[in-house]
mmCIF file of C-alpha atoms in Angstrom:
data_model
loop_
_atom_site.group_PDB
_atom_site.id
_atom_site.type_symbol
_atom_site.label_atom_id
_atom_site.label_comp_id
_atom_site.label_asym_id
_atom_site.label_seq_id
_atom_site.Cartn_x
_atom_site.Cartn_y
_atom_site.Cartn_z
ATOM 1 C CA MET A 185 213.387 34.766 16.896
ATOM 2 C CA TYR A 186 215.388 33.076 19.694
ATOM 3 C CA GLY A 187 214.137 35.208 23.084
ATOM 4 C CA ASP A 188 211.193 36.846 21.901
ATOM 5 C CA LEU A 189 208.484 34.685 23.821
ATOM 6 C CA ALA A 190 210.923 34.537 26.875
ATOM 7 C CA ASN A 191 210.968 38.652 26.682
ATOM 8 C CA LYS A 192 206.974 38.050 26.715
ATOM 9 C CA LEU A 193 206.906 36.129 29.893
ATOM 10 C CA ILE A 194 209.210 38.287 31.488
ATOM 11 C CA LEU A 195 206.669 41.800 31.059
ATOM 12 C CA GLU A 196 204.078 39.207 32.220
ATOM 13 C CA ALA A 197 206.257 38.967 35.558
ATOM 14 C CA LYS A 198 206.098 42.580 35.812
ATOM 15 C CA ARG A 199 203.546 43.598 35.966
ATOM 16 C CA THR A 200 202.371 41.022 38.593
ATOM 17 C CA GLN A 201 205.075 42.772 40.760
ATOM 18 C CA GLN A 202 204.165 45.417 40.115
ATOM 19 C CA LEU A 203 200.753 44.999 41.432
ATOM 20 C CA SER A 204 202.115 43.057 44.108
ATOM 21 C CA GLN A 205 203.575 46.806 44.748
ATOM 22 C CA ALA A 206 201.008 49.164 44.110
ATOM 23 C CA GLY A 207 198.906 46.602 47.050
ATOM 24 C CA PHE A 208 196.553 44.871 44.635
ATOM 25 C CA ASN A 209 194.811 41.801 45.788
ATOM 26 C CA LYS A 210 197.615 40.413 48.225
ATOM 27 C CA GLN A 211 195.876 37.317 48.323
ATOM 28 C CA GLN A 212 195.928 37.060 44.226
ATOM 29 C CA LEU A 213 198.397 36.041 42.133
ATOM 30 C CA PRO A 214 197.416 36.111 38.321
ATOM 31 C CA VAL A 215 197.365 33.130 36.615
ATOM 32 C CA TYR A 216 200.152 30.918 35.287
ATOM 33 C CA GLN A 217 201.193 31.002 31.783
ATOM 34 C CA ASP A 218 201.407 27.067 31.135
ATOM 35 C CA GLU A 219 201.494 27.918 27.008
ATOM 36 C CA LEU A 220 204.538 30.518 27.145
ATOM 37 C CA VAL A 221 206.792 28.316 29.268
ATOM 38 C CA ARG A 222 205.814 25.428 26.924
ATOM 39 C CA GLY A 223 206.213 27.947 24.160
ATOM 40 C CA ILE A 224 209.449 28.066 25.786
ATOM 41 C CA LEU A 225 210.997 24.706 26.213
ATOM 42 C CA LYS A 226 210.481 24.194 23.589
ATOM 43 C CA GLU A 227 211.924 26.831 21.738
ATOM 44 C CA VAL A 228 215.101 25.328 23.906
ATOM 45 C CA GLY A 229 214.136 22.164 23.129
ATOM 46 C CA SER A 230 214.355 22.556 19.048
ATOM 47 C CA LEU A 231 217.750 24.578 20.412
ATOM 48 C CA LYS A 232 219.617 21.912 21.841
ATOM 49 C CA LYS A 233 219.090 19.410 19.064
ATOM 50 C CA ASN A 234 220.924 22.677 17.029
ATOM 51 C CA VAL A 235 223.721 22.713 19.613
ATOM 52 C CA ASP A 236 224.919 18.570 19.921
ATOM 53 C CA TYR A 237 225.169 19.562 16.041
ATOM 54 C CA LEU A 238 226.715 21.630 15.860
ATOM 55 C CA ARG A 239 229.595 20.407 18.332
ATOM 56 C CA GLU A 240 229.333 17.708 16.602
ATOM 57 C CA GLN A 241 230.505 19.823 13.547
ATOM 58 C CA GLN A 242 233.210 21.950 16.329
ATOM 59 C CA LEU A 243 234.454 18.452 16.624
ATOM 60 C CA THR A 244 235.888 17.276 13.111
ATOM 61 C CA ASP A 245 236.597 21.057 11.579
ATOM 62 C CA GLN A 246 238.199 22.507 14.684
ATOM 63 C CA ASP A 247 239.092 26.306 13.508
ATOM 64 C CA ASN A 248 236.639 27.064 12.145
ATOM 65 C CA LYS A 249 235.375 30.227 14.027
ATOM 66 C CA VAL A 250 231.802 30.393 12.337
ATOM 67 C CA ALA A 251 230.633 27.939 13.429
ATOM 68 C CA GLN A 252 231.990 28.733 16.709
ATOM 69 C CA CYS A 253 229.308 32.064 16.577
ATOM 70 C CA GLN A 254 226.617 29.257 15.593
ATOM 71 C CA TYR A 255 226.973 28.148 18.682
ATOM 72 C CA VAL A 256 228.085 31.101 20.929
ATOM 73 C CA VAL A 257 224.357 32.338 19.905
ATOM 74 C CA ALA A 258 222.949 29.458 19.939
ATOM 75 C CA MET A 259 224.131 28.626 23.949
ATOM 76 C CA LEU A 260 223.558 32.959 24.131
ATOM 77 C CA SER A 261 219.778 32.102 23.455
ATOM 78 C CA MET A 262 219.594 29.432 25.995
ATOM 79 C CA GLU A 263 220.821 30.765 28.921
ATOM 80 C CA ARG A 264 218.690 33.420 28.188
ATOM 81 C CA ASN A 265 215.483 31.608 28.721
ATOM 82 C CA LYS A 266 216.341 29.611 31.337
ATOM 83 C CA ARG A 267 217.611 32.864 33.114
ATOM 84 C CA CYS A 268 213.844 33.992 32.730
ATOM 85 C CA LEU A 269 211.735 31.191 33.104
ATOM 86 C CA LEU A 270 213.975 30.973 36.621
ATOM 87 C CA ALA A 271 213.682 34.839 37.867
ATOM 88 C CA TYR A 272 209.576 34.044 36.585
ATOM 89 C CA GLN A 273 209.427 30.941 38.615
ATOM 90 C CA LYS A 274 211.544 32.942 41.594
ATOM 91 C CA MET A 275 208.795 35.719 41.660
ATOM 92 C CA ARG A 276 205.944 33.370 41.620
ATOM 93 C CA SER A 277 207.313 31.348 44.742
ATOM 94 C CA GLU A 278 208.103 33.694 46.963
ATOM 95 C CA MET A 279 205.126 35.296 46.885
ATOM 96 C CA LEU A 280 203.596 32.491 47.502
ATOM 97 C CA ASP A 281 205.654 32.136 50.473
ATOM 98 C CA SER A 282 204.491 35.555 51.580
ATOM 99 C CA MET A 283 201.422 34.372 51.473
ATOM 100 C CA VAL A 284 201.781 31.549 53.371
ATOM 101 C CA TRP A 285 203.933 34.041 56.231
ATOM 102 C CA ASP A 286 200.627 36.191 55.864
ATOM 103 C CA ASN A 287 198.277 33.305 56.373
ATOM 104 C CA ASN A 288 199.626 30.953 59.289
ATOM 105 C CA GLY A 289 200.563 28.509 57.357
ATOM 106 C CA MET A 290 198.658 25.814 58.687
ATOM 107 C CA GLU A 291 194.749 26.894 56.671
ATOM 108 C CA PHE A 292 196.703 26.747 53.721
ATOM 109 C CA SER A 293 198.280 22.705 54.355
ATOM 110 C CA SER A 294 194.332 21.701 55.902
ATOM 111 C CA ALA A 295 192.602 22.605 52.653
ATOM 112 C CA ILE A 296 194.156 25.262 49.585
ATOM 113 C CA SER A 297 190.056 25.364 48.180
ATOM 114 C CA ASN A 298 187.850 26.140 50.792
ATOM 115 C CA HIS A 299 189.146 27.545 54.221
ATOM 116 C CA PRO A 300 187.048 30.420 54.126
ATOM 117 C CA ASN A 301 189.709 33.217 54.539
ATOM 118 C CA LEU A 302 191.175 31.834 52.254
ATOM 119 C CA SER A 303 187.521 31.580 49.784
ATOM 120 C CA SER A 304 189.117 34.749 47.665
ATOM 121 C CA PHE A 305 192.153 32.122 46.509
ATOM 122 C CA ASP A 306 191.766 30.320 43.870
ATOM 123 C CA SER A 307 193.716 28.021 43.471
ATOM 124 C CA SER A 308 193.758 27.003 39.941
ATOM 125 C CA VAL A 309 195.781 30.212 39.193
ATOM 126 C CA LEU A 310 198.435 27.553 40.408
ATOM 127 C CA SER A 311 200.650 25.398 37.955
ATOM 128 C CA HIS A 312 200.494 21.742 39.510
ATOM 129 C CA ALA A 313 203.702 21.857 40.382
ATOM 130 C CA GLU A 314 203.273 25.730 42.126
ATOM 131 C CA GLN A 315 200.384 23.726 44.528
ATOM 132 C CA GLU A 316 202.485 20.896 46.052
ATOM 133 C CA TYR A 317 205.003 23.648 46.271
ATOM 134 C CA LEU A 318 202.565 26.174 47.910
ATOM 135 C CA LYS A 319 201.252 22.851 50.136
ATOM 136 C CA GLU A 320 204.757 22.143 51.237
ATOM 137 C CA TYR A 321 205.956 24.976 52.148
ATOM 138 C CA ALA A 322 202.933 25.056 54.453
ATOM 139 C CA GLN A 323 203.575 22.242 56.103
ATOM 140 C CA LEU A 324 207.121 23.440 56.989
ATOM 141 C CA LEU A 325 206.230 26.639 58.999
ATOM 142 C CA THR A 326 204.248 24.448 60.246
ATOM 143 C CA GLU A 327 206.626 21.976 61.939
ATOM 144 C CA LEU A 328 208.766 24.668 62.472
ATOM 145 C CA LYS A 329 206.062 26.583 64.936
ATOM 146 C CA SER A 330 205.397 23.350 66.110
ATOM 147 C CA GLY A 331 208.446 21.570 66.692
ATOM 148 C CA GLU A 332 212.128 23.208 69.118
ATOM 149 C CA LEU A 333 210.234 27.060 68.012
ATOM 150 C CA SER A 334 206.867 25.928 69.655
ATOM 151 C CA GLU A 335 207.237 28.513 71.759
ATOM 152 C CA ILE A 336 207.981 31.485 69.965
ATOM 153 C CA ASP A 337 205.000 32.626 67.243
ATOM 154 C CA LEU A 338 206.672 33.449 64.817
ATOM 155 C CA THR A 339 203.358 34.509 62.994
ATOM 156 C CA GLY A 340 202.681 37.023 65.876
ATOM 157 C CA MET A 341 201.944 40.773 65.718
ATOM 158 C CA LEU A 342 205.536 43.589 65.844
ATOM 159 C CA GLN A 343 203.677 45.622 67.725
ATOM 160 C CA PRO A 344 203.536 45.280 71.155
ATOM 161 C CA PRO A 345 200.533 45.505 73.041
ATOM 162 C CA SER A 346 198.425 48.292 73.877
ATOM 163 C CA ASP A 347 195.861 47.267 76.240
ATOM 164 C CA VAL A 348 195.726 44.073 78.034
ATOM 165 C CA PHE A 349 191.823 44.331 76.409
ATOM 166 C CA ILE A 350 190.300 45.747 73.620
ATOM 167 C CA ASP A 351 187.044 46.278 71.412
ATOM 168 C CA VAL A 352 186.372 43.585 68.528
ATOM 169 C CA ARG A 353 183.881 43.045 65.753
ATOM 170 C CA VAL A 354 182.827 40.441 64.666
ATOM 171 C CA LEU A 355 182.924 40.318 61.187
ATOM 172 C CA LYS A 356 182.022 36.855 60.341
ATOM 173 C CA ASP A 357 180.433 34.314 61.987
ATOM 174 C CA ALA A 358 182.667 32.131 63.671
ATOM 175 C CA GLY A 359 180.859 30.283 66.460
ATOM 176 C CA GLN A 360 181.767 29.702 70.764
ATOM 177 C CA ILE A 361 185.168 30.746 71.843
ATOM 178 C CA GLU A 362 185.222 30.377 75.543
ATOM 179 C CA THR A 363 188.185 32.088 77.308
ATOM 180 C CA GLU A 364 188.385 32.279 80.964
ATOM 181 C CA TYR A 365 186.302 35.425 81.153
ATOM 182 C CA GLY A 366 183.000 33.195 79.107
ATOM 183 C CA VAL A 367 182.013 32.388 76.361
ATOM 184 C CA PHE A 368 181.958 34.880 73.970
ATOM 185 C CA ASN A 369 179.524 33.246 70.748
ATOM 186 C CA LEU A 370 180.594 34.979 67.419
ATOM 187 C CA ILE A 371 178.239 36.743 65.249
ATOM 188 C CA LYS A 372 178.408 38.481 62.354
ATOM 189 C CA ASP A 373 178.167 42.468 63.338
ATOM 190 C CA SER A 374 177.850 41.668 66.978
ATOM 191 C CA GLN A 375 180.585 43.865 69.463
ATOM 192 C CA PHE A 376 182.585 42.701 72.369
ATOM 193 C CA PHE A 377 185.049 43.608 75.462
ATOM 194 C CA VAL A 378 188.153 40.916 75.300
ATOM 195 C CA ARG A 379 191.343 40.087 76.255
ATOM 196 C CA GLN A 380 194.200 40.719 73.673
ATOM 197 C CA SER A 381 195.742 37.487 73.816
ATOM 198 C CA ASP A 382 192.814 35.089 73.487
ATOM 199 C CA VAL A 383 191.372 36.620 70.175
ATOM 200 C CA GLU A 384 194.528 37.535 68.407
ATOM 201 C CA ARG A 385 195.189 35.469 66.317
ATOM 202 C CA LEU A 386 190.791 35.344 64.801
ATOM 203 C CA ILE A 387 192.666 39.276 64.245
ATOM 204 C CA GLN A 388 194.459 37.426 62.114
ATOM 205 C CA GLN A 389 192.862 35.628 60.205
ATOM 206 C CA GLY A 390 190.149 38.000 59.376
ATOM 207 C CA TYR A 391 187.640 36.882 62.112
ATOM 208 C CA LEU A 392 187.191 39.613 63.903
ATOM 209 C CA GLN A 393 189.053 43.739 63.864
ATOM 210 C CA LYS A 394 190.007 45.688 66.757
ATOM 211 C CA ILE A 395 188.260 48.692 66.959
ATOM 212 C CA MET B 28 221.239 43.524 39.958
ATOM 213 C CA GLY B 29 221.180 40.336 40.395
ATOM 214 C CA TYR B 30 220.639 37.493 38.475
ATOM 215 C CA TYR B 31 216.598 37.199 38.815
ATOM 216 C CA ASP B 32 216.995 41.075 39.039
ATOM 217 C CA ILE B 33 213.209 41.126 36.590
ATOM 218 C CA ASP B 34 214.470 44.809 36.198
ATOM 219 C CA ASP B 35 217.996 43.563 34.538
ATOM 220 C CA ILE B 36 215.538 41.571 32.681
ATOM 221 C CA LEU B 37 214.317 43.385 31.080
ATOM 222 C CA ALA B 38 217.092 46.068 30.430
ATOM 223 C CA ASP B 39 219.129 42.670 29.345
ATOM 224 C CA GLY B 40 216.293 41.936 26.096
ATOM 225 C CA THR B 41 216.516 45.976 25.040
ATOM 226 C CA ARG B 42 218.237 46.193 20.683
ATOM 227 C CA PHE B 43 222.074 47.629 19.990
ATOM 228 C CA PRO B 44 222.016 48.897 16.342
ATOM 229 C CA CYS B 45 225.031 46.717 15.458
ATOM 230 C CA ARG B 46 227.165 45.496 12.546
ATOM 231 C CA PHE B 47 228.359 41.474 11.714
ATOM 232 C CA ASN B 48 232.112 40.927 11.251
ATOM 233 C CA TYR B 49 232.221 37.894 9.413
ATOM 234 C CA ASP B 50 229.928 35.776 7.030
ATOM 235 C CA VAL B 51 227.954 33.357 9.475
ATOM 236 C CA PRO B 52 226.182 30.524 7.497
ATOM 237 C CA GLY B 53 222.508 29.984 8.871
ATOM 238 C CA LEU B 54 222.712 32.926 10.899
ATOM 239 C CA GLY B 55 219.844 34.852 8.629
ATOM 240 C CA TYR B 56 216.803 34.111 11.064
ATOM 241 C CA LEU B 57 218.200 36.623 12.847
ATOM 242 C CA GLU B 58 217.691 39.219 10.186
ATOM 243 C CA GLY B 59 214.525 37.806 9.344
ATOM 244 C CA ASN B 60 214.945 34.993 6.680
ATOM 245 C CA PRO B 61 215.914 31.491 8.252
ATOM 246 C CA GLY B 62 217.984 29.695 6.337
ATOM 247 C CA ARG B 63 219.997 31.727 4.773
ATOM 248 C CA PRO B 64 223.321 33.639 5.598
ATOM 249 C CA ILE B 65 223.835 35.984 7.400
ATOM 250 C CA SER B 66 226.564 38.537 5.726
ATOM 251 C CA LYS B 67 229.946 40.652 6.502
ATOM 252 C CA ASN B 68 229.018 44.312 7.111
ATOM 253 C CA ALA B 69 225.624 42.921 7.528
ATOM 254 C CA LYS B 70 223.915 45.641 9.943
ATOM 255 C CA LEU B 71 220.724 44.579 12.268
ATOM 256 C CA GLU B 72 219.675 45.586 15.665
ATOM 257 C CA LEU B 73 220.508 42.256 18.304
ATOM 258 C CA PRO B 74 219.078 41.973 21.970
ATOM 259 C CA LEU B 75 222.322 43.163 24.860
ATOM 260 C CA TRP B 76 222.187 39.903 26.214
ATOM 261 C CA MET B 77 223.872 38.347 22.425
ATOM 262 C CA VAL B 78 225.831 41.292 21.624
ATOM 263 C CA HIS B 79 227.358 42.014 24.168
ATOM 264 C CA LEU B 80 229.225 38.339 24.270
ATOM 265 C CA LEU B 81 230.063 38.126 20.833
ATOM 266 C CA ALA B 82 231.332 41.328 20.979
ATOM 267 C CA VAL B 83 233.462 41.314 23.303
ATOM 268 C CA VAL B 84 234.196 37.023 22.141
ATOM 269 C CA GLY B 85 236.847 37.087 18.587
ATOM 270 C CA ALA B 86 237.496 34.399 16.155
ATOM 271 C CA GLN B 87 240.776 32.886 17.092
ATOM 272 C CA SER B 88 242.784 33.456 13.638
ATOM 273 C CA ASN B 89 245.551 31.044 13.901
ATOM 274 C CA GLU B 90 249.589 31.816 14.233
ATOM 275 C CA ASP B 91 249.464 35.797 13.939
ATOM 276 C CA SER B 92 246.696 36.100 17.003
ATOM 277 C CA ARG B 93 249.797 38.033 19.282
ATOM 278 C CA VAL B 94 250.376 40.759 15.820
ATOM 279 C CA GLU B 95 246.943 41.611 15.690
ATOM 280 C CA GLU B 96 243.876 41.700 17.918
ATOM 281 C CA PRO B 97 241.657 39.035 17.412
ATOM 282 C CA LEU B 98 238.263 41.068 15.752
ATOM 283 C CA PRO B 99 234.997 40.407 17.403
ATOM 284 C CA PHE B 100 232.290 38.525 15.560
ATOM 285 C CA VAL B 101 229.905 41.946 15.873
ATOM 286 C CA GLU B 102 230.407 45.214 16.653
ATOM 287 C CA LEU B 103 228.869 47.458 18.340
ATOM 288 C CA LEU B 104 227.398 50.925 16.333
ATOM 289 C CA PRO B 105 226.412 53.233 18.362
ATOM 290 C CA PRO B 106 223.415 53.207 19.926
ATOM 291 C CA ASP B 107 221.074 56.655 19.807
ATOM 292 C CA LEU B 108 220.849 56.383 23.636
ATOM 293 C CA PHE B 109 223.815 57.113 24.234
ATOM 294 C CA ALA B 110 224.491 59.347 20.453
ATOM 295 C CA PRO B 111 225.907 63.145 21.775
ATOM 296 C CA ARG B 112 222.656 64.729 21.737
ATOM 297 C CA VAL B 113 220.934 63.113 24.437
ATOM 298 C CA LEU B 114 224.658 63.757 26.665
ATOM 299 C CA ASN B 115 224.287 67.631 25.862
ATOM 300 C CA ALA B 116 220.297 67.403 26.925
ATOM 301 C CA ILE B 117 221.733 65.930 30.045
ATOM 302 C CA LYS B 118 223.998 68.498 31.009
ATOM 303 C CA SER B 119 221.752 70.481 30.087
ATOM 304 C CA GLY B 120 219.045 70.064 32.429
ATOM 305 C CA ALA B 121 219.248 67.116 33.764
ATOM 306 C CA THR B 122 215.758 67.657 36.039
ATOM 307 C CA SER B 123 213.756 68.679 32.838
ATOM 308 C CA LEU B 124 214.652 66.014 30.527
ATOM 309 C CA ASP B 125 211.824 62.726 30.258
ATOM 310 C CA LEU B 126 213.754 59.769 30.438
ATOM 311 C CA HIS B 127 211.575 57.145 31.167
ATOM 312 C CA SER B 128 210.221 58.377 27.140
ATOM 313 C CA ILE B 129 214.429 57.929 26.170
ATOM 314 C CA SER B 130 214.787 54.396 27.772
ATOM 315 C CA PRO B 131 212.802 52.670 30.869
ATOM 316 C CA HIS B 132 215.714 51.226 32.059
ATOM 317 C CA PHE B 133 218.782 54.224 30.969
ATOM 318 C CA TYR B 134 220.646 53.744 34.103
ATOM 319 C CA THR B 135 221.360 49.708 33.827
ATOM 320 C CA LEU B 136 221.867 50.011 30.485
ATOM 321 C CA ALA B 137 224.893 52.972 30.046
ATOM 322 C CA GLU B 138 226.351 51.419 33.433
ATOM 323 C CA LYS B 139 225.866 48.067 31.009
ATOM 324 C CA TRP B 140 227.833 50.679 28.349
ATOM 325 C CA ALA B 141 229.967 51.714 30.889
ATOM 326 C CA THR B 142 231.213 48.314 31.634
ATOM 327 C CA LEU B 143 231.822 47.091 28.668
ATOM 328 C CA PHE B 144 233.723 49.909 26.877
ATOM 329 C CA SER B 145 235.108 51.465 30.103
ATOM 330 C CA ASP B 146 233.334 54.902 29.132
ATOM 331 C CA LYS B 147 235.246 57.399 31.428
ATOM 332 C CA GLU B 148 232.572 60.203 30.228
ATOM 333 C CA LEU B 149 229.249 58.098 30.137
ATOM 334 C CA SER B 150 229.679 56.955 33.811
ATOM 335 C CA GLN B 151 230.535 61.049 34.681
ATOM 336 C CA VAL B 152 227.476 62.226 32.862
ATOM 337 C CA LEU B 153 225.654 59.865 34.905
ATOM 338 C CA LYS B 154 226.793 60.207 37.779
ATOM 339 C CA ASP B 155 226.279 63.781 37.421
ATOM 340 C CA MET B 156 222.869 63.449 36.663
ATOM 341 C CA LEU B 157 222.405 61.026 39.446
ATOM 342 C CA LEU B 158 223.003 63.628 41.571
ATOM 343 C CA GLU B 159 220.721 66.724 40.323
ATOM 344 C CA ARG B 160 217.733 64.764 39.890
ATOM 345 C CA GLY B 161 218.178 62.398 42.955
ATOM 346 C CA GLN B 162 217.487 65.765 43.939
ATOM 347 C CA GLU B 163 214.850 66.590 42.482
ATOM 348 C CA ILE B 164 213.389 63.522 43.038
ATOM 349 C CA ASN B 165 213.618 63.521 47.157
ATOM 350 C CA ASN B 166 211.707 67.080 46.983
ATOM 351 C CA HIS B 167 208.722 65.198 45.112
ATOM 352 C CA ALA B 168 208.794 62.533 47.858
ATOM 353 C CA ILE B 169 209.271 64.560 50.643
ATOM 354 C CA SER B 170 206.520 66.796 49.626
ATOM 355 C CA VAL B 171 204.019 64.729 48.693
ATOM 356 C CA SER B 172 204.234 62.672 52.261
ATOM 357 C CA MET B 173 203.516 66.127 53.517
ATOM 358 C CA PHE B 174 199.857 64.786 52.637
ATOM 359 C CA SER B 175 199.189 61.515 53.871
ATOM 360 C CA ASN B 176 198.740 59.987 50.365
ATOM 361 C CA CYS B 177 196.464 61.437 47.017
ATOM 362 C CA ASN B 178 197.632 64.857 47.390
ATOM 363 C CA GLN B 179 199.787 64.231 44.889
ATOM 364 C CA THR B 180 199.514 67.297 42.253
ATOM 365 C CA ASN B 181 199.832 67.665 38.796
ATOM 366 C CA ASP B 182 203.332 69.511 39.064
ATOM 367 C CA SER B 183 204.553 65.879 40.506
ATOM 368 C CA ALA B 184 202.615 63.731 38.614
ATOM 369 C CA VAL B 185 204.102 65.054 35.550
ATOM 370 C CA PHE B 186 207.433 64.537 36.327
ATOM 371 C CA LEU B 187 206.992 61.033 37.976
ATOM 372 C CA GLN B 188 205.975 60.341 34.211
ATOM 373 C CA THR B 189 209.870 60.616 33.819
ATOM 374 C CA LEU B 190 211.712 58.563 35.838
ATOM 375 C CA ASP B 191 213.472 55.193 34.651
ATOM 376 C CA GLU B 192 212.636 52.387 36.956
ATOM 377 C CA PHE B 193 215.784 52.753 39.423
ATOM 378 C CA GLU B 194 214.575 56.342 39.814
ATOM 379 C CA LYS B 195 211.612 54.738 41.017
ATOM 380 C CA THR B 196 212.576 52.715 43.113
ATOM 381 C CA ILE B 197 214.587 55.515 44.676
ATOM 382 C CA TYR B 198 211.465 57.479 44.911
ATOM 383 C CA ARG B 199 209.217 54.880 46.779
ATOM 384 C CA ASP B 200 212.184 54.385 49.232
ATOM 385 C CA THR B 201 212.170 57.403 49.874
ATOM 386 C CA ASN B 202 208.632 58.164 50.065
ATOM 387 C CA VAL B 203 207.725 55.419 52.846
ATOM 388 C CA ASN B 204 211.454 56.266 54.259
ATOM 389 C CA CYS B 205 209.871 59.490 55.443
ATOM 390 C CA LYS B 206 206.845 57.866 55.829
ATOM 391 C CA GLU B 207 207.636 55.686 59.048
ATOM 392 C CA MET B 208 210.585 59.015 59.980
ATOM 393 C CA LYS B 209 206.883 61.553 60.510
ATOM 394 C CA LYS B 210 205.866 58.301 62.134
ATOM 395 C CA TRP B 211 208.190 57.369 64.746
ATOM 396 C CA LEU B 212 208.261 61.384 65.595
ATOM 397 C CA VAL B 213 204.945 61.717 66.058
ATOM 398 C CA LEU B 214 205.469 58.135 68.422
ATOM 399 C CA LYS B 215 207.906 60.392 70.670
#
């Protein structure tokens, strides 16, 4: 029956939503349901044909209430399919948005696939349009931050810092960084006592851990 | 409750029993035999998103429409969901009811139904149920957050199984709020 495929798509969306709510893999989206979406679009196409045919008939036969009913059913099925598709896509793009914000924007635009921080992120789960969307959204965010709002760090931490200096542990090799207080060589599992504002970005990117 | 709300869409997909008031050719696929007409008085289960309009929109009959109301395409039959049996069960003990097994979207559906038919009794029952179950949900949500995270008692795990989707969001929000509140009190 019409609408069954759309129902499957929505169930899939619900599952995705539940997973992200439970806090599992924030970085991961399930695979894009290409086949289902295609199937639904095909269904809409055939419904459109039906509707066109019925409308022609209606023009010749104004008072036929029965044809009206058929027409209404076809229209409703199309509406339903449209709603399901849009809801599915909106949920996914919202998750992509939040991923871009969490990851600080610019890392995405440079390289979607092979950034160390995003090695867990597999861009093959996205449809082609979604990949484009992700790239452009990240671009927008970068522009926003480097443009008029460059004074404010939009993706900075919201909690006020408790100390000026903090202890950090290095989680991943990150090479050398230079600060006012000298050069640090960030080798895995070493510990440093550094100024928080110097390393905040590195903490966010997952290189360092505050202890 | 928005256009993009996934729970709302799922609720809209629930099937309701209804009866056709007209012979309609070419709609046989609803019944499972495509190409055939659907006959008058045929009873079948259709999803809500299709029925809610068909049950309101009538076929306009010509001149005599002034005299009698146009008959809608389909007539919704009282569903099992809101049978007197269920309503009585709600009235007699809302907290012990397994709402999830009746329907995972009970509230949303009942809301839609009550709007369609201006069912005063149903909405009153619903309000009382929300009040009664809401208190119970609150109790559980608070008690869980006391022992950090995973110390759910058996009792409350069973209760959580009986919530419908709307109540689950209430539970989640309450739980989060309680935790935040406690954190704030400690900081102060």
